PDB file of C-alpha atoms and ligand atoms in Angstrom:
ATOM      1  CA  MET F   1     -12.211  63.539  36.141  1.00  0.00           C
ATOM      2  CA  SER F   2      -9.271  63.887  38.495  1.00  0.00           C
ATOM      3  CA  THR F   3      -7.202  67.025  38.938  1.00  0.00           C
ATOM      4  CA  HIS F   4      -4.572  66.086  36.380  1.00  0.00           C
ATOM      5  CA  ARG F   5      -6.115  68.389  33.716  1.00  0.00           C
ATOM      6  CA  LYS F   6      -5.605  71.455  35.953  1.00  0.00           C
ATOM      7  CA  ALA F   7      -2.933  73.055  33.830  1.00  0.00           C
ATOM      8  CA  GLY F   8      -4.686  71.875  30.692  1.00  0.00           C
ATOM      9  CA  ALA F   9      -2.157  69.224  29.808  1.00  0.00           C
ATOM     10  CA  VAL F  10      -1.519  65.611  30.793  1.00  0.00           C
ATOM     11  CA  THR F  11       2.059  64.750  31.739  1.00  0.00           C
ATOM     12  CA  LEU F  12       3.946  61.549  32.482  1.00  0.00           C
ATOM     13  CA  THR F  13       3.878  62.568  36.146  1.00  0.00           C
ATOM     14  CA  ASN F  14       0.064  62.583  36.028  1.00  0.00           C
ATOM     15  CA  LEU F  15       0.053  59.057  34.571  1.00  0.00           C
ATOM     16  CA  LYS F  16       2.421  57.800  37.295  1.00  0.00           C
ATOM     17  CA  LYS F  17       0.175  59.328  39.963  1.00  0.00           C
ATOM     18  CA  MET F  18      -2.853  57.678  38.372  1.00  0.00           C
ATOM     19  CA  LYS F  19      -1.055  54.322  38.436  1.00  0.00           C
ATOM     20  CA  ARG F  20      -0.244  54.730  42.108  1.00  0.00           C
ATOM     21  CA  ALA F  21      -3.840  55.759  42.843  1.00  0.00           C
ATOM     22  CA  GLY F  22      -5.223  52.799  40.890  1.00  0.00           C
ATOM     23  CA  GLU F  23      -7.012  55.150  38.478  1.00  0.00           C
ATOM     24  CA  LYS F  24      -7.226  53.876  34.891  1.00  0.00           C
ATOM     25  CA  PHE F  25      -6.126  56.144  32.046  1.00  0.00           C
ATOM     26  CA  VAL F  26      -7.251  56.093  28.451  1.00  0.00           C
ATOM     27  CA  CYS F  27      -5.185  56.226  25.267  1.00  0.00           C
ATOM     28  CA  LEU F  28      -6.324  56.368  21.655  1.00  0.00           C
ATOM     29  CA  ALA F  29      -4.491  56.119  18.342  1.00  0.00           C
ATOM     30  CA  ALA F  30      -5.682  58.990  16.149  1.00  0.00           C
ATOM     31  CA  TYR F  31      -4.174  60.681  13.147  1.00  0.00           C
ATOM     32  CA  ASP F  32      -5.741  64.061  12.450  1.00  0.00           C
ATOM     33  CA  ALA F  33      -6.633  67.371  14.068  1.00  0.00           C
ATOM     34  CA  CYS F  34     -10.404  66.967  14.189  1.00  0.00           C
ATOM     35  CA  PHE F  35     -10.388  63.531  15.842  1.00  0.00           C
ATOM     36  CA  ALA F  36      -7.595  64.612  18.191  1.00  0.00           C
ATOM     37  CA  GLY F  37      -9.871  67.381  19.468  1.00  0.00           C
ATOM     38  CA  VAL F  38     -12.837  65.025  19.829  1.00  0.00           C
ATOM     39  CA  ALA F  39     -10.696  62.550  21.793  1.00  0.00           C
ATOM     40  CA  ALA F  40      -9.077  65.110  24.074  1.00  0.00           C
ATOM     41  CA  ARG F  41     -12.448  66.689  24.876  1.00  0.00           C
ATOM     42  CA  ALA F  42     -13.844  63.213  25.648  1.00  0.00           C
ATOM     43  CA  GLY F  43     -11.159  62.779  28.324  1.00  0.00           C
ATOM     44  CA  VAL F  44      -8.553  60.681  26.492  1.00  0.00           C
ATOM     45  CA  GLU F  45      -5.305  61.173  28.408  1.00  0.00           C
ATOM     46  CA  VAL F  46      -2.803  59.959  25.773  1.00  0.00           C
ATOM     47  CA  LEU F  47      -3.085  60.400  22.011  1.00  0.00           C
ATOM     48  CA  LEU F  48      -0.878  58.094  19.959  1.00  0.00           C
ATOM     49  CA  VAL F  49       0.009  58.924  16.395  1.00  0.00           C
ATOM     50  CA  GLY F  50       0.479  55.254  15.642  1.00  0.00           C
ATOM     51  CA  ASP F  51       2.091  53.623  12.643  1.00  0.00           C
ATOM     52  CA  SER F  52      -1.218  51.715  12.473  1.00  0.00           C
ATOM     53  CA  LEU F  53      -2.018  54.614  10.130  1.00  0.00           C
ATOM     54  CA  GLY F  54      -0.324  52.494   7.474  1.00  0.00           C
ATOM     55  CA  MET F  55      -3.155  49.992   7.779  1.00  0.00           C
ATOM     56  CA  VAL F  56      -6.217  52.108   8.623  1.00  0.00           C
ATOM     57  CA  LEU F  57      -5.449  55.257   6.605  1.00  0.00           C
ATOM     58  CA  GLN F  58      -3.165  54.053   3.835  1.00  0.00           C
ATOM     59  CA  GLY F  59      -4.666  50.588   3.279  1.00  0.00           C
ATOM     60  CA  HIS F  60      -1.452  48.569   3.616  1.00  0.00           C
ATOM     61  CA  ASP F  61      -1.581  45.073   5.103  1.00  0.00           C
ATOM     62  CA  SER F  62       1.128  45.905   7.648  1.00  0.00           C
ATOM     63  CA  THR F  63       2.793  48.937   9.278  1.00  0.00           C
ATOM     64  CA  LEU F  64       6.090  48.387   7.452  1.00  0.00           C
ATOM     65  CA  PRO F  65       5.596  50.898   4.606  1.00  0.00           C
ATOM     66  CA  VAL F  66       5.063  53.837   7.013  1.00  0.00           C
ATOM     67  CA  THR F  67       7.829  56.459   6.800  1.00  0.00           C
ATOM     68  CA  MET F  68       9.143  59.186   9.102  1.00  0.00           C
ATOM     69  CA  ASN F  69       7.576  61.749   6.770  1.00  0.00           C
ATOM     70  CA  ASP F  70       4.168  60.106   7.270  1.00  0.00           C
ATOM     71  CA  MET F  71       4.624  60.180  11.037  1.00  0.00           C
ATOM     72  CA  ILE F  72       5.726  63.826  11.069  1.00  0.00           C
ATOM     73  CA  TYR F  73       2.828  64.890   8.842  1.00  0.00           C
ATOM     74  CA  HIS F  74       0.231  63.200  11.076  1.00  0.00           C
ATOM     75  CA  MET F  75       1.929  64.320  14.303  1.00  0.00           C
ATOM     76  CA  ASN F  76       1.649  67.918  13.094  1.00  0.00           C
ATOM     77  CA  CYS F  77      -2.051  67.402  12.327  1.00  0.00           C
ATOM     78  CA  VAL F  78      -2.810  65.842  15.721  1.00  0.00           C
ATOM     79  CA  LYS F  79      -0.822  68.495  17.581  1.00  0.00           C
ATOM     80  CA  ARG F  80      -2.960  71.249  16.028  1.00  0.00           C
ATOM     81  CA  GLY F  81      -6.240  69.639  17.135  1.00  0.00           C
ATOM     82  CA  ASN F  82      -5.119  68.327  20.509  1.00  0.00           C
ATOM     83  CA  GLU F  83      -6.512  69.902  23.647  1.00  0.00           C
ATOM     84  CA  GLY F  84      -4.222  68.770  26.438  1.00  0.00           C
ATOM     85  CA  ALA F  85      -3.691  65.046  25.916  1.00  0.00           C
ATOM     86  CA  LEU F  86      -0.121  63.742  26.147  1.00  0.00           C
ATOM     87  CA  LEU F  87       1.145  63.210  22.581  1.00  0.00           C
ATOM     88  CA  MET F  88       2.992  59.999  21.769  1.00  0.00           C
ATOM     89  CA  GLY F  89       4.439  59.162  18.355  1.00  0.00           C
ATOM     90  CA  ASP F  90       5.512  55.867  16.860  1.00  0.00           C
ATOM     91  CA  MET F  91       9.019  55.493  15.499  1.00  0.00           C
ATOM     92  CA  PRO F  92       8.212  53.584  12.299  1.00  0.00           C
ATOM     93  CA  PHE F  93       9.883  50.440  10.943  1.00  0.00           C
ATOM     94  CA  MET F  94      13.680  50.806  10.580  1.00  0.00           C
ATOM     95  CA  SER F  95      13.729  54.381  11.880  1.00  0.00           C
ATOM     96  CA  TYR F  96      15.709  53.331  15.002  1.00  0.00           C
ATOM     97  CA  ALA F  97      18.102  50.824  13.468  1.00  0.00           C
ATOM     98  CA  SER F  98      21.273  52.811  14.211  1.00  0.00           C
ATOM     99  CA  GLU F  99      22.179  55.354  16.897  1.00  0.00           C
ATOM    100  CA  SER F 100      22.449  58.362  14.619  1.00  0.00           C
ATOM    101  CA  GLN F 101      19.216  57.471  12.798  1.00  0.00           C
ATOM    102  CA  THR F 102      17.431  57.042  16.142  1.00  0.00           C
ATOM    103  CA  LEU F 103      18.532  60.420  17.472  1.00  0.00           C
ATOM    104  CA  GLN F 104      17.730  62.260  14.259  1.00  0.00           C
ATOM    105  CA  ASN F 105      14.313  60.645  13.814  1.00  0.00           C
ATOM    106  CA  ALA F 106      13.258  60.909  17.461  1.00  0.00           C
ATOM    107  CA  ALA F 107      14.255  64.590  17.460  1.00  0.00           C
ATOM    108  CA  ALA F 108      12.196  65.172  14.293  1.00  0.00           C
ATOM    109  CA  LEU F 109       9.144  63.536  15.885  1.00  0.00           C
ATOM    110  CA  MET F 110       9.561  65.595  19.075  1.00  0.00           C
ATOM    111  CA  ARG F 111       9.910  68.803  17.025  1.00  0.00           C
ATOM    112  CA  ALA F 112       6.659  67.897  15.274  1.00  0.00           C
ATOM    113  CA  GLY F 113       4.886  67.712  18.638  1.00  0.00           C
ATOM    114  CA  ALA F 114       5.536  64.298  20.201  1.00  0.00           C
ATOM    115  CA  GLN F 115       6.146  64.286  23.945  1.00  0.00           C
ATOM    116  CA  VAL F 116       6.930  60.556  24.073  1.00  0.00           C
ATOM    117  CA  VAL F 117       8.267  58.276  21.331  1.00  0.00           C
ATOM    118  CA  LYS F 118       7.227  54.641  21.089  1.00  0.00           C
ATOM    119  CA  LEU F 119       9.600  51.894  19.955  1.00  0.00           C
ATOM    120  CA  GLU F 120       8.776  48.239  19.396  1.00  0.00           C
ATOM    121  CA  GLY F 121      11.059  45.594  20.863  1.00  0.00           C
ATOM    122  CA  GLY F 122      12.433  43.874  23.941  1.00  0.00           C
ATOM    123  CA  ALA F 123      15.990  43.637  25.257  1.00  0.00           C
ATOM    124  CA  TRP F 124      17.417  44.769  21.927  1.00  0.00           C
ATOM    125  CA  ILE F 125      15.955  48.290  22.364  1.00  0.00           C
ATOM    126  CA  ALA F 126      17.413  48.719  25.881  1.00  0.00           C
ATOM    127  CA  ASN F 127      20.459  50.691  24.666  1.00  0.00           C
ATOM    128  CA  THR F 128      18.303  52.795  22.365  1.00  0.00           C
ATOM    129  CA  THR F 129      15.914  53.506  25.237  1.00  0.00           C
ATOM    130  CA  ARG F 130      18.814  54.649  27.412  1.00  0.00           C
ATOM    131  CA  LEU F 131      20.266  56.752  24.580  1.00  0.00           C
ATOM    132  CA  LEU F 132      16.977  58.620  24.153  1.00  0.00           C
ATOM    133  CA  ALA F 133      16.066  58.874  27.845  1.00  0.00           C
ATOM    134  CA  GLU F 134      19.472  60.340  28.705  1.00  0.00           C
ATOM    135  CA  ARG F 135      18.882  63.029  26.095  1.00  0.00           C
ATOM    136  CA  GLY F 136      15.483  63.977  27.496  1.00  0.00           C
ATOM    137  CA  ILE F 137      13.285  62.002  25.124  1.00  0.00           C
ATOM    138  CA  PRO F 138      10.739  59.853  26.989  1.00  0.00           C
ATOM    139  CA  VAL F 139      10.312  56.343  25.589  1.00  0.00           C
ATOM    140  CA  CYS F 140       7.332  54.010  25.578  1.00  0.00           C
ATOM    141  CA  ALA F 141       8.557  50.460  24.944  1.00  0.00           C
ATOM    142  CA  HIS F 142       6.059  48.366  22.962  1.00  0.00           C
ATOM    143  CA  MET F 143       6.268  44.624  23.760  1.00  0.00           C
ATOM    144  CA  GLY F 144       4.246  41.441  23.223  1.00  0.00           C
ATOM    145  CA  LEU F 145       2.915  41.488  19.689  1.00  0.00           C
ATOM    146  CA  THR F 146       5.132  43.960  17.855  1.00  0.00           C
ATOM    147  CA  PRO F 147       3.530  44.531  14.429  1.00  0.00           C
ATOM    148  CA  GLN F 148       6.754  45.799  12.821  1.00  0.00           C
ATOM    149  CA  SER F 149       8.114  42.236  13.325  1.00  0.00           C
ATOM    150  CA  VAL F 150       5.084  40.545  11.770  1.00  0.00           C
ATOM    151  CA  ASN F 151       7.229  38.770   9.180  1.00  0.00           C
ATOM    152  CA  ARG F 152       9.540  37.301  11.800  1.00  0.00           C
ATOM    153  CA  ILE F 153       6.672  36.373  14.130  1.00  0.00           C
ATOM    154  CA  GLY F 154       4.735  34.856  11.229  1.00  0.00           C
ATOM    155  CA  GLY F 155       1.429  36.701  11.775  1.00  0.00           C
ATOM    156  CA  PHE F 156      -0.482  38.850  14.241  1.00  0.00           C
ATOM    157  CA  HIS F 157      -0.515  36.257  17.044  1.00  0.00           C
ATOM    158  CA  VAL F 158      -0.860  36.389  20.829  1.00  0.00           C
ATOM    159  CA  GLN F 159       2.570  36.439  22.526  1.00  0.00           C
ATOM    160  CA  GLY F 160       3.736  35.024  25.874  1.00  0.00           C
ATOM    161  CA  ARG F 161       1.426  32.031  26.027  1.00  0.00           C
ATOM    162  CA  ASP F 162       4.140  29.547  27.016  1.00  0.00           C
ATOM    163  CA  THR F 163       6.081  29.837  30.253  1.00  0.00           C
ATOM    164  CA  SER F 164       9.514  30.498  28.781  1.00  0.00           C
ATOM    165  CA  GLN F 165       8.251  33.228  26.439  1.00  0.00           C
ATOM    166  CA  ALA F 166       6.257  34.777  29.285  1.00  0.00           C
ATOM    167  CA  ARG F 167       9.374  34.740  31.490  1.00  0.00           C
ATOM    168  CA  SER F 168      11.461  36.512  28.864  1.00  0.00           C
ATOM    169  CA  ILE F 169       8.779  39.162  28.316  1.00  0.00           C
ATOM    170  CA  ILE F 170       8.779  39.839  32.083  1.00  0.00           C
ATOM    171  CA  GLU F 171      12.594  40.036  32.253  1.00  0.00           C
ATOM    172  CA  GLU F 172      12.845  42.250  29.197  1.00  0.00           C
ATOM    173  CA  ALA F 173      10.105  44.574  30.491  1.00  0.00           C
ATOM    174  CA  GLN F 174      12.100  44.999  33.714  1.00  0.00           C
ATOM    175  CA  LEU F 175      15.265  45.647  31.726  1.00  0.00           C
ATOM    176  CA  LEU F 176      13.515  48.343  29.690  1.00  0.00           C
ATOM    177  CA  GLU F 177      12.276  50.029  32.855  1.00  0.00           C
ATOM    178  CA  GLU F 178      15.847  49.957  34.237  1.00  0.00           C
ATOM    179  CA  SER F 179      17.074  51.401  30.936  1.00  0.00           C
ATOM    180  CA  GLY F 180      14.893  54.469  31.369  1.00  0.00           C
ATOM    181  CA  ALA F 181      11.593  53.672  29.624  1.00  0.00           C
ATOM    182  CA  SER F 182       8.817  55.949  30.893  1.00  0.00           C
ATOM    183  CA  LEU F 183       5.920  53.774  29.725  1.00  0.00           C
ATOM    184  CA  LEU F 184       5.405  50.190  28.609  1.00  0.00           C
ATOM    185  CA  LEU F 185       2.775  49.091  26.097  1.00  0.00           C
ATOM    186  CA  LEU F 186       1.768  45.425  25.990  1.00  0.00           C
ATOM    187  CA  GLU F 187      -0.061  44.170  22.904  1.00  0.00           C
ATOM    188  CA  CYS F 188      -1.857  40.816  22.674  1.00  0.00           C
ATOM    189  CA  VAL F 189      -0.605  38.978  25.741  1.00  0.00           C
ATOM    190  CA  PRO F 190      -2.548  36.833  28.218  1.00  0.00           C
ATOM    191  CA  VAL F 191      -4.295  38.647  31.076  1.00  0.00           C
ATOM    192  CA  ALA F 192      -2.180  36.977  33.797  1.00  0.00           C
ATOM    193  CA  LEU F 193       1.095  38.003  32.147  1.00  0.00           C
ATOM    194  CA  ALA F 194      -0.040  41.621  31.744  1.00  0.00           C
ATOM    195  CA  LYS F 195      -1.156  41.665  35.385  1.00  0.00           C
ATOM    196  CA  THR F 196       2.217  40.363  36.610  1.00  0.00           C
ATOM    197  CA  ILE F 197       4.156  42.939  34.588  1.00  0.00           C
ATOM    198  CA  THR F 198       1.854  45.809  35.629  1.00  0.00           C
ATOM    199  CA  GLU F 199       2.376  44.917  39.286  1.00  0.00           C
ATOM    200  CA  LEU F 200       6.151  44.477  38.945  1.00  0.00           C
ATOM    201  CA  LEU F 201       6.872  47.749  37.147  1.00  0.00           C
ATOM    202  CA  GLU F 202       6.725  51.230  38.614  1.00  0.00           C
ATOM    203  CA  ILE F 203       6.194  52.845  35.213  1.00  0.00           C
ATOM    204  CA  PRO F 204       2.611  52.934  33.866  1.00  0.00           C
ATOM    205  CA  VAL F 205       1.681  49.980  31.658  1.00  0.00           C
ATOM    206  CA  ILE F 206      -0.753  50.401  28.757  1.00  0.00           C
ATOM    207  CA  GLY F 207      -2.554  47.409  27.282  1.00  0.00           C
ATOM    208  CA  ILE F 208      -4.247  46.451  24.030  1.00  0.00           C
ATOM    209  CA  GLY F 209      -5.512  42.901  23.926  1.00  0.00           C
ATOM    210  CA  ALA F 210      -3.809  42.497  27.298  1.00  0.00           C
ATOM    211  CA  GLY F 211      -6.808  42.393  29.625  1.00  0.00           C
ATOM    212  CA  PRO F 212      -8.242  44.744  32.225  1.00  0.00           C
ATOM    213  CA  GLU F 213      -5.354  44.786  34.736  1.00  0.00           C
ATOM    214  CA  THR F 214      -2.991  47.202  32.978  1.00  0.00           C
ATOM    215  CA  ASP F 215      -2.860  50.808  34.187  1.00  0.00           C
ATOM    216  CA  GLY F 216      -4.142  52.208  30.901  1.00  0.00           C
ATOM    217  CA  GLN F 217      -5.871  50.955  27.771  1.00  0.00           C
ATOM    218  CA  ILE F 218      -5.334  51.894  24.162  1.00  0.00           C
ATOM    219  CA  MET F 219      -7.440  51.363  21.054  1.00  0.00           C
ATOM    220  CA  VAL F 220      -7.235  52.492  17.453  1.00  0.00           C
ATOM    221  CA  LEU F 221      -9.886  55.138  16.667  1.00  0.00           C
ATOM    222  CA  HIS F 222     -11.167  53.176  13.658  1.00  0.00           C
ATOM    223  CA  ASP F 223     -11.767  50.147  15.921  1.00  0.00           C
ATOM    224  CA  VAL F 224     -13.695  52.274  18.446  1.00  0.00           C
ATOM    225  CA  LEU F 225     -15.896  53.363  15.525  1.00  0.00           C
ATOM    226  CA  GLY F 226     -16.211  49.857  14.083  1.00  0.00           C
ATOM    227  CA  ILE F 227     -14.864  50.793  10.648  1.00  0.00           C
ATOM    228  CA  SER F 228     -11.543  48.901  10.516  1.00  0.00           C
ATOM    229  CA  PRO F 229     -11.271  46.283   7.778  1.00  0.00           C
ATOM    230  CA  ILE F 230     -10.347  43.651  10.377  1.00  0.00           C
ATOM    231  CA  THR F 231     -11.832  43.336  13.866  1.00  0.00           C
ATOM    232  CA  PRO F 232      -9.620  41.408  16.268  1.00  0.00           C
ATOM    233  CA  LYS F 233     -11.182  39.810  19.353  1.00  0.00           C
ATOM    234  CA  PHE F 234      -9.871  42.548  21.659  1.00  0.00           C
ATOM    235  CA  VAL F 235     -11.605  45.505  20.004  1.00  0.00           C
ATOM    236  CA  LYS F 236     -15.082  46.861  20.611  1.00  0.00           C
ATOM    237  CA  ASN F 237     -17.298  49.039  18.452  1.00  0.00           C
ATOM    238  CA  PHE F 238     -18.513  51.827  20.762  1.00  0.00           C
ATOM    239  CA  LEU F 239     -20.435  53.647  18.044  1.00  0.00           C
ATOM    240  CA  THR F 240     -23.342  51.208  18.303  1.00  0.00           C
ATOM    241  CA  GLU F 241     -24.057  52.305  21.885  1.00  0.00           C
ATOM    242  CA  SER F 242     -23.525  56.017  21.262  1.00  0.00           C
ATOM    243  CA  GLU F 243     -26.359  58.510  21.439  1.00  0.00           C
ATOM    244  CA  ASP F 244     -24.077  61.292  20.237  1.00  0.00           C
ATOM    245  CA  GLY F 245     -22.378  59.910  17.129  1.00  0.00           C
ATOM    246  CA  ILE F 246     -18.576  59.839  17.055  1.00  0.00           C
ATOM    247  CA  PRO F 247     -17.980  62.088  20.124  1.00  0.00           C
ATOM    248  CA  GLY F 248     -20.400  59.860  22.060  1.00  0.00           C
ATOM    249  CA  ALA F 249     -18.571  56.707  20.954  1.00  0.00           C
ATOM    250  CA  VAL F 250     -15.203  58.043  22.107  1.00  0.00           C
ATOM    251  CA  LYS F 251     -16.766  59.183  25.379  1.00  0.00           C
ATOM    252  CA  ALA F 252     -18.329  55.703  25.838  1.00  0.00           C
ATOM    253  CA  TYR F 253     -14.872  54.141  25.336  1.00  0.00           C
ATOM    254  CA  VAL F 254     -13.354  56.515  27.921  1.00  0.00           C
ATOM    255  CA  THR F 255     -16.134  55.804  30.427  1.00  0.00           C
ATOM    256  CA  ALA F 256     -15.934  52.027  29.895  1.00  0.00           C
ATOM    257  CA  VAL F 257     -12.181  52.010  30.590  1.00  0.00           C
ATOM    258  CA  LYS F 258     -12.476  54.303  33.599  1.00  0.00           C
ATOM    259  CA  ASN F 259     -15.168  52.220  35.258  1.00  0.00           C
ATOM    260  CA  GLY F 260     -13.552  48.872  34.387  1.00  0.00           C
ATOM    261  CA  ARG F 261     -16.219  47.655  31.952  1.00  0.00           C
ATOM    262  CA  PHE F 262     -13.730  47.507  29.051  1.00  0.00           C
ATOM    263  CA  PRO F 263     -11.996  45.261  28.239  1.00  0.00           C
ATOM    264  CA  ALA F 264     -14.502  42.572  29.237  1.00  0.00           C
ATOM    265  CA  ARG F 265     -13.779  38.849  29.380  1.00  0.00           C
ATOM    266  CA  GLU F 266     -14.631  38.307  25.709  1.00  0.00           C
ATOM    267  CA  HIS F 267     -11.928  40.820  24.657  1.00  0.00           C
ATOM    268  CA  CYS F 268      -9.147  39.000  26.555  1.00  0.00           C
ATOM    269  CA  PHE F 269      -6.669  36.160  26.010  1.00  0.00           C
ATOM    270  CA  HIS F 270      -6.369  33.705  28.887  1.00  0.00           C
TER     271      HIS F 270
HETATM  272  O1  KIV E   1       0.303  51.882  15.883  1.00  0.00           O
HETATM  273  C1  KIV E   1      -0.553  51.832  16.762  1.00  0.00           C
HETATM  274  O2  KIV E   1      -1.647  52.402  16.671  1.00  0.00           O
HETATM  275  C2  KIV E   1      -0.234  51.073  17.967  1.00  0.00           C
HETATM  276  C3  KIV E   1      -1.375  50.703  18.854  1.00  0.00           C
HETATM  277  C4  KIV E   1      -2.181  49.627  18.238  1.00  0.00           C
HETATM  278  C5  KIV E   1      -0.928  50.321  20.197  1.00  0.00           C
HETATM  279  O3  KIV E   1       0.885  50.748  18.200  1.00  0.00           O
END
């Protein structure tokens, strides 16, 4: 492991240095204290309290029912178990629809322990990103497949497959960087598009279903353990190869990302 754990805590500066050094970093969506500890000790650099909790913990068929109270509850849990990973929290559906709502909800998530807030969207979240960044709240912009828009998109489909959609994703990613985003997360986009964006942007780019070329990778804990009700093409069950149960599975995920073995070709969209 590199020196970024020296002070016991991962920062955005560490992630930027890792990007520049070509060193992959590992992110995991987790929702409670015990798993947060397991993940941090396994070397996960970024813990996301994701609104995916609506699907994997609460059993909904989308992330839309998740509330700010849910996010704050789980952020508090993860914060207590965390051992030095950077904590990122999702702003749930409709929690950043107006300026005052955005500021109030982002502040609540930061008070609960978040160090970065994640918002889904493209150009339309540029002003919101600037609003938060100017007030000291780091933003991760989530583009590509944005699950909070599943009803508009018409399903959980790969995004950016045609040239004009790919071009707008590139332009909007650049706009979000200019607007002050500290991180970009790309979900379910073709490998070549993710590679182009990762090379164009100075901020670290995290991928899920976006191929091996992004600076970091993220997975949902329940997918790493092979217990999610649905298993998309881009996930891998690491529990099957673990010799040390759940901690071993998380460690195997970390190692596979670090040494470039995950995601493999079969987990990617081309
Ligand atoms: O909510 C979540 O866990 C996420 C990841 C799937 C990236 O947004």
